[in-house]
Coordinates of C-alpha atoms in Angstrom, one line a residue:
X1 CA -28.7 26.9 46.5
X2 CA -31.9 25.1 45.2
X3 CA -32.6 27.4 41.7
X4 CA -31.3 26.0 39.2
X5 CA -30.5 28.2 36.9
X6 CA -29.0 30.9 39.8
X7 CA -26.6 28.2 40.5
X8 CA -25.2 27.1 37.2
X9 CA -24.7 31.2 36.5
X10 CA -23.1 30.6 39.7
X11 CA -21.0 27.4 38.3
X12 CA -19.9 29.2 34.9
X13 CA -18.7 32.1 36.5
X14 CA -16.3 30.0 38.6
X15 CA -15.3 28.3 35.9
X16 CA -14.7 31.5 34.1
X17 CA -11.8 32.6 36.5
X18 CA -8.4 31.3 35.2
X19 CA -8.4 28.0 37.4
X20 CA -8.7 24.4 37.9
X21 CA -11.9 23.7 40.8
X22 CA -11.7 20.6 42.4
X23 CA -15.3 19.3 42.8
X24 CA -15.5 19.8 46.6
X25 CA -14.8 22.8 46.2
X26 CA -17.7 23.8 43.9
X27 CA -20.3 22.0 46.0
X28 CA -19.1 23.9 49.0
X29 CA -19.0 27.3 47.3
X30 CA -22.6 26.6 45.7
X31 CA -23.9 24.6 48.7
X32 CA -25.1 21.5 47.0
X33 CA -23.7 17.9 46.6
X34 CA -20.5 16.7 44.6
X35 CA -23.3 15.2 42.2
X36 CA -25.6 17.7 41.9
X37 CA -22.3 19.7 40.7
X38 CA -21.6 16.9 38.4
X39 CA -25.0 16.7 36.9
X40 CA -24.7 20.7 36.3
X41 CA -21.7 20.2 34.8
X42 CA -23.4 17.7 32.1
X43 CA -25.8 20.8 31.9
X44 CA -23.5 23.0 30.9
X45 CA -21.5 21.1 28.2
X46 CA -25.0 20.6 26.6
X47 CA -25.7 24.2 26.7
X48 CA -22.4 24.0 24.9
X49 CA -19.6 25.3 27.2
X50 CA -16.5 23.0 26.6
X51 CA -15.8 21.9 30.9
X52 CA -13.0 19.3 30.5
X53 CA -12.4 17.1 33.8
X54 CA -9.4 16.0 35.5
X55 CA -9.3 13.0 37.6
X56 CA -7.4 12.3 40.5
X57 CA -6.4 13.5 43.9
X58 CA -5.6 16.7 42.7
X59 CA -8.1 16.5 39.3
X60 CA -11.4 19.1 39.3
X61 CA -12.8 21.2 36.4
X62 CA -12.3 23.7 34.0
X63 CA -13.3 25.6 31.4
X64 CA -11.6 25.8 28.2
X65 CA -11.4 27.0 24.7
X66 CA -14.6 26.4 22.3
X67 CA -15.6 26.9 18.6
X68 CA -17.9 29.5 20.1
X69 CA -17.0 32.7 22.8
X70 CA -19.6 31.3 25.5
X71 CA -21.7 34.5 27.2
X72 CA -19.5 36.0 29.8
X73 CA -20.7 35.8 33.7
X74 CA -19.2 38.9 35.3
X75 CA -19.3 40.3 39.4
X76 CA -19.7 43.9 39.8
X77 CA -16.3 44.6 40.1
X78 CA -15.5 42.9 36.6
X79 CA -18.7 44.6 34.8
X80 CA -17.6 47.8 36.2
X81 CA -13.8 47.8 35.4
X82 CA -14.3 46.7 32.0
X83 CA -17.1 49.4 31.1
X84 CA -14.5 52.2 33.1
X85 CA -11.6 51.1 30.5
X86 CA -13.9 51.1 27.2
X87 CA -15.6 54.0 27.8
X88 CA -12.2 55.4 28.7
X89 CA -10.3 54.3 25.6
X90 CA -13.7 54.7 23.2
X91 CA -14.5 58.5 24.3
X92 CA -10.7 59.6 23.0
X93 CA -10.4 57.7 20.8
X94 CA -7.4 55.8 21.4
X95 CA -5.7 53.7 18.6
X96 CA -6.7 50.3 18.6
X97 CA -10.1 50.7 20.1
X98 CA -12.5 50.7 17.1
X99 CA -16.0 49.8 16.4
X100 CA -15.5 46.5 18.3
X101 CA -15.2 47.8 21.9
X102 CA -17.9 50.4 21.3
X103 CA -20.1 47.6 20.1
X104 CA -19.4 45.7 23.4
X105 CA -19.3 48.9 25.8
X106 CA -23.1 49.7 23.9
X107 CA -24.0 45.5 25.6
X108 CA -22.3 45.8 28.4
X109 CA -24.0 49.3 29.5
X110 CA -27.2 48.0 28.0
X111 CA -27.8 45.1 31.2
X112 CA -25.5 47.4 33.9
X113 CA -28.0 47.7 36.6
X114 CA -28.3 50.9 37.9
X115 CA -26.3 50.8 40.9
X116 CA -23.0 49.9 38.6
X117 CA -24.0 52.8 36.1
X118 CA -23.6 55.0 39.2
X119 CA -20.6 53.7 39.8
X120 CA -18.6 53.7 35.9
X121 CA -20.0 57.3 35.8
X122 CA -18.8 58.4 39.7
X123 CA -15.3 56.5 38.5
X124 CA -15.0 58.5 35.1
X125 CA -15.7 61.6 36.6
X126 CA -13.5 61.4 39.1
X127 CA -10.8 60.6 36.7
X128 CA -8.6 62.9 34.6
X129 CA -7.4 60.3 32.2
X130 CA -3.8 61.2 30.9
X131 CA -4.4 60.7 26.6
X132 CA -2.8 62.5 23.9
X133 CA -4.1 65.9 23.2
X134 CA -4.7 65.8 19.4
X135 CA -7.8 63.9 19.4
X136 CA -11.5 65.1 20.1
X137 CA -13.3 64.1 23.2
X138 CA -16.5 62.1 23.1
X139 CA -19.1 61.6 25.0
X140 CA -19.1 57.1 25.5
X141 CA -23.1 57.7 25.7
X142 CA -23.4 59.1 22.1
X143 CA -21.0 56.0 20.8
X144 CA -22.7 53.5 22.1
X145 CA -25.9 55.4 20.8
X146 CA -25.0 55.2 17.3
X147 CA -23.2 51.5 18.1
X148 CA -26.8 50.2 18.7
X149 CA -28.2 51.8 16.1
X150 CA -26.1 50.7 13.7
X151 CA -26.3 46.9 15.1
X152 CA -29.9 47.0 15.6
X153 CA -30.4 48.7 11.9
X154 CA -32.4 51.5 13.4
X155 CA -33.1 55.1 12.5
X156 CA -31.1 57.9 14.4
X157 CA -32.0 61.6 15.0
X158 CA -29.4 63.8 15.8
X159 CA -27.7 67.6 15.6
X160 CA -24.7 68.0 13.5
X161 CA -22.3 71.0 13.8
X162 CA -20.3 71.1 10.5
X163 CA -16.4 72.8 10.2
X164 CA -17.8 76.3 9.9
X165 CA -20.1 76.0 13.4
X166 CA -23.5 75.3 11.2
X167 CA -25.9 73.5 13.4
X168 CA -28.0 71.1 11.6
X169 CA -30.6 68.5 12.1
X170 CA -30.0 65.2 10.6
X171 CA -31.8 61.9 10.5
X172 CA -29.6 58.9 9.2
X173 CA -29.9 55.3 8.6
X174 CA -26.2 54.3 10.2
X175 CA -24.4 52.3 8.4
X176 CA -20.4 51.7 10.5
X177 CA -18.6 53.3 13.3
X178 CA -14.6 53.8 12.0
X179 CA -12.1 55.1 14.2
X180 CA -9.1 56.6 12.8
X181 CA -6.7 56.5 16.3
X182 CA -7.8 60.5 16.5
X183 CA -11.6 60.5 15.7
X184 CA -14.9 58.7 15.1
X185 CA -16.6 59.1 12.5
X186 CA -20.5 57.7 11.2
X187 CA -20.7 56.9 7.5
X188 CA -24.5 56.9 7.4
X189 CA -27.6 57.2 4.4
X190 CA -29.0 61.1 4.8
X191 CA -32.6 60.9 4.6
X192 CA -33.2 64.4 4.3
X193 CA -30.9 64.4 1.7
X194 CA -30.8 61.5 0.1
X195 CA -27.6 60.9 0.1
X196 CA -24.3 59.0 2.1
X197 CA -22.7 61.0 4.4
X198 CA -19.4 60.9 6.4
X199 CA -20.1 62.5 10.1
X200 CA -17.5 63.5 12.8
X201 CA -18.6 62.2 15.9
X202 CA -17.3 64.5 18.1
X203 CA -19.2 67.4 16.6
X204 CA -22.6 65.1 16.6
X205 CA -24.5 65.8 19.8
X206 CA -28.1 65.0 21.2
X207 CA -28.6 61.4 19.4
X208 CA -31.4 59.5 19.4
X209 CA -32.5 56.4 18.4
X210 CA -36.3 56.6 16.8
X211 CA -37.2 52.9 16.9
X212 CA -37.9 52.9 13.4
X213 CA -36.0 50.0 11.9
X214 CA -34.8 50.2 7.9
X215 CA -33.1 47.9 5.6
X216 CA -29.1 48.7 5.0
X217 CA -28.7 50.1 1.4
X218 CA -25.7 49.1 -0.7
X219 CA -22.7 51.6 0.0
X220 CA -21.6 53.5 -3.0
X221 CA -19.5 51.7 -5.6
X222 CA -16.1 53.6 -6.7
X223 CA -15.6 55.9 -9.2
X224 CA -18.1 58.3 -7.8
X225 CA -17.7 62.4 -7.5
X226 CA -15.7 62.4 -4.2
X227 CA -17.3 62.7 -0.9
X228 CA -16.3 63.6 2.7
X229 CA -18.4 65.4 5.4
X230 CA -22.0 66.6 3.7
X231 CA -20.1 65.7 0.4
X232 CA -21.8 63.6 -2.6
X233 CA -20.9 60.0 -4.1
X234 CA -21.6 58.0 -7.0
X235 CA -23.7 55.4 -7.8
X236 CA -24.7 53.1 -5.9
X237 CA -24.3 49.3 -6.6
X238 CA -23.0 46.7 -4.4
X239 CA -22.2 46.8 -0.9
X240 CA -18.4 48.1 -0.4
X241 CA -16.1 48.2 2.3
X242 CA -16.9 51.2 5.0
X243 CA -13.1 51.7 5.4
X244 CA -12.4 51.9 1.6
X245 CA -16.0 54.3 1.3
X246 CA -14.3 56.0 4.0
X247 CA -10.9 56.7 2.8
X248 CA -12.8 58.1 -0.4
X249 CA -15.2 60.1 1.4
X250 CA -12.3 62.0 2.8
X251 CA -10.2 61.8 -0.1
X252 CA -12.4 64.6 -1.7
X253 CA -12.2 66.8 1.3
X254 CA -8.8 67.7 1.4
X255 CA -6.0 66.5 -0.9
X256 CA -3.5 63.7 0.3
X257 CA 0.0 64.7 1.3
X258 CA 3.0 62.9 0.0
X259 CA 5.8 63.2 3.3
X260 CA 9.5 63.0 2.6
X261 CA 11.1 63.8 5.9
X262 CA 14.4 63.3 7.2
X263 CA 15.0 63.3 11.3
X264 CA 18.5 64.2 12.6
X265 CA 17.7 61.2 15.0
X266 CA 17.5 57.5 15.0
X267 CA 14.4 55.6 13.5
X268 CA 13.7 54.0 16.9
X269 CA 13.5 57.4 18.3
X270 CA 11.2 58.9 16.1
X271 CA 9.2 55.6 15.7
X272 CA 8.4 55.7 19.4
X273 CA 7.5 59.8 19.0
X274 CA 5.6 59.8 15.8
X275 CA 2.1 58.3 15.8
X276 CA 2.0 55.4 13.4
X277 CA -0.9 56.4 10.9
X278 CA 1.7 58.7 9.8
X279 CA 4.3 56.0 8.9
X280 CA 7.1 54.3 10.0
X281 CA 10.9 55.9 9.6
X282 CA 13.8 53.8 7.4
X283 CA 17.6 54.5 8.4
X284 CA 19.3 57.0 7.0
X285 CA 23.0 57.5 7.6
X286 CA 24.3 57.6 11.1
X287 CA 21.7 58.7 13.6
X288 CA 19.2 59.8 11.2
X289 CA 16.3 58.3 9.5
X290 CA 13.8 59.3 6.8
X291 CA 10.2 59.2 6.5
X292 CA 8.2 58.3 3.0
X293 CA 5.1 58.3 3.3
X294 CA 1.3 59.4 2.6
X295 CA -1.0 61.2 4.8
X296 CA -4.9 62.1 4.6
X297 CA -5.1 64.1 7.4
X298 CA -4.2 68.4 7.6
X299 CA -1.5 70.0 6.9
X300 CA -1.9 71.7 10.6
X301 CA -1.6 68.3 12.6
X302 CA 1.1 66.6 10.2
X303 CA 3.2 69.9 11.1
X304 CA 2.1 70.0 15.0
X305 CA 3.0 65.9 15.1
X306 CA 6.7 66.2 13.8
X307 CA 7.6 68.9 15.8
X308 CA 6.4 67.3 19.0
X309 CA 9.0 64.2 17.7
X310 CA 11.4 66.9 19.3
X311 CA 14.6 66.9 17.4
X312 CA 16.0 68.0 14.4
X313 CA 14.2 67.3 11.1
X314 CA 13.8 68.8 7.5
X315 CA 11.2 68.6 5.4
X316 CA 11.4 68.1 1.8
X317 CA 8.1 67.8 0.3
X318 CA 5.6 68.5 0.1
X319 CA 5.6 71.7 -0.6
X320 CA 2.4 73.5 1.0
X321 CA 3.9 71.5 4.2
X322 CA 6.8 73.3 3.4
X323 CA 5.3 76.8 3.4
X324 CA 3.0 76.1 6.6
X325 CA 6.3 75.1 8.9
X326 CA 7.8 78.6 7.4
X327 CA 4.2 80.6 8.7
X328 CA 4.0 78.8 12.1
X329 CA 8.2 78.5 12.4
X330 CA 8.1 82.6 12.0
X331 CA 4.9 83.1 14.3
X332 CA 6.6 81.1 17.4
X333 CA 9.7 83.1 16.6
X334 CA 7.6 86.1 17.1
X335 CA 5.8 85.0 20.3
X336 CA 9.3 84.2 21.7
X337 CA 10.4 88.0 20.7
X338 CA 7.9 89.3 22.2
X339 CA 8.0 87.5 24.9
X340 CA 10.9 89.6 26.2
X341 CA 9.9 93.2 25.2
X342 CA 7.3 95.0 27.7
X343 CA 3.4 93.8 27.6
X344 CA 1.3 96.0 25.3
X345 CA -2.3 96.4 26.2

């Protein structure tokens, strides 16, 4: 292999993989000379790649740990198993994959060739993927959309349906991603209306980057009016933090509910049942544990989330949490009823 820089692409993928390559080795897998691999070797520590050398019969090469994450040399199975797995875990929005891995799905699918974009979209097709079924589905394509945008600082045009199926054209200056372990959302500058927004993600659709770049503005300061989805803030001063302009944003959308619930079960059991945003159980008596805690999202998916712990519990507060378990307890008690009698049509 006579180009140069082909073959030390060549050299730092092998040294990527999780080994120790004796310098025989490399020269036969790159088809040069044991110096020529020594002399790219002294190339890539001055590029900055921390190669550490071991000598003896059974010494070689290795890449280690830097101050820096070096740029990753991947094959094509590699580029497409990791772009299968984000856009997997980033288009349900499973906990733990925030605006991180949608950043680096966005760079990966950016350089995919072709031929490997075939491929991630023939494997997610093909796939039913077995997640939890109170989160909205995304399409990966519209996060890594409004990932680059936000990276690259650049205008977005896109259609927004709100809660009451109003379909809306919007054009934002995006600000951050946030995931929530159910749902995306875009906290993004409204030009139209000259105002922050919070969007969910799941009901944005046909986004489109205009090329136009802008200048981030300075997020609201507290002590605004509220917020939320189309809803207004206050002033705006320094830049805050997008999960604290967040948490206020939907803090004047619906109001926060105070839990106090005790499960006829033990805390471990109800731990590994009950997702953790809504908090985590203390012991209470024998084979029973009690949850205190606080919850921003509805009163519908707190109820649908303890009953799905599937045992025992009561409720104690708060009260409109109270009322709804009484509404949907009686309807299911009715659908079961009726489920015996003849069909009515």
């Amino acid at each position: 292999m006579t180009d140069t820089p082909a073959r030390l692409l060549k050299l730092l993928s092998l040294l990527q993989t999780p080994r120790e390559w004796p310098g025989g080795e490399l020269a036969e897998r790159l088809d040069v000379s044991p110096r020529t691999v020594r002399r790219d070797i002294d190339r890539l520590r001055e590029l900055g790649y921390p190669v550490e050398a071991s000598r003896g019969s059974l010494g070689g090469y290795r890449l280690v740990a830097g101050a820096a994450m070096p740029p990753l040399v991947l094959d094509d199975e590699e580029a497409v198993a990791i772009a299968v797995g984000l856009r997997a875990g980033a288009g349900h929005a499973i906990e733990g994959v925030d605006e991180a891995s949608v950043r680096a799905l966005a760079k990966l699918e950016q350089v995919l060739p072709s031929r490997l974009r075939h491929r991630v979209s023939a494997l997610q097709n093909a796939t039913v993927p077995l997640v939890r079924g109170d989160g909205a589905t995304i399409d990966p394509q519209t996060l890594t959309t409004l990932a680059s945008a936000a990276t690259g600082q650049e205008r977005l045009r896109f259609s927004y349906r709100s809660g009451d199926g109003t379909e809306t054209k919007r054009q934002v200056e995006p600000y951050r991603l946030l995931s929530t372990g159910r749902r995306w959302y875009l906290v993004a500058y409204d030009l139209l209306r000259a105002d922050w927004r919070t969007f969910r993600v799941d009901r944005v659709s046909e986004p489109f980057a205009t090329g136009a770049r802008f200048t981030p503005r300075p997020l609201p300061v507290e002590g605004g009016e509220g917020g939320g989805e189309g809803g207004r803030n206050g002033q705006v001063g320094d830049p805050g933090d997008a999960a604290r302009y967040f948490a206020r944003s939907m803090a004047g959308m619906q109001p926060e509910l105070r839990l106090d619930v005790r499960f006829a079960a033990p805390a471990e059991f109800v731990v590994a049942r009950l997702p953790p945003t809504l908090g985590v159980p203390e012991p209470d008596g024998e084979n029973a544990c009690r949850l205190r805690s606080s919850s921003m999202d509805s009163l519908e998916w707190v109820a649908l989330r303890l009953a799905l712990v599937d045992c025992e519990f009561t409720v104690q507060g708060p009260p409109q949490l109270v009322a709804h378990l009484e509404t949907l307890g009686a309807r299911l008690t009715r659908a079961a009823s009726l489920g015996h009698g003849p069909v009515h049509r």
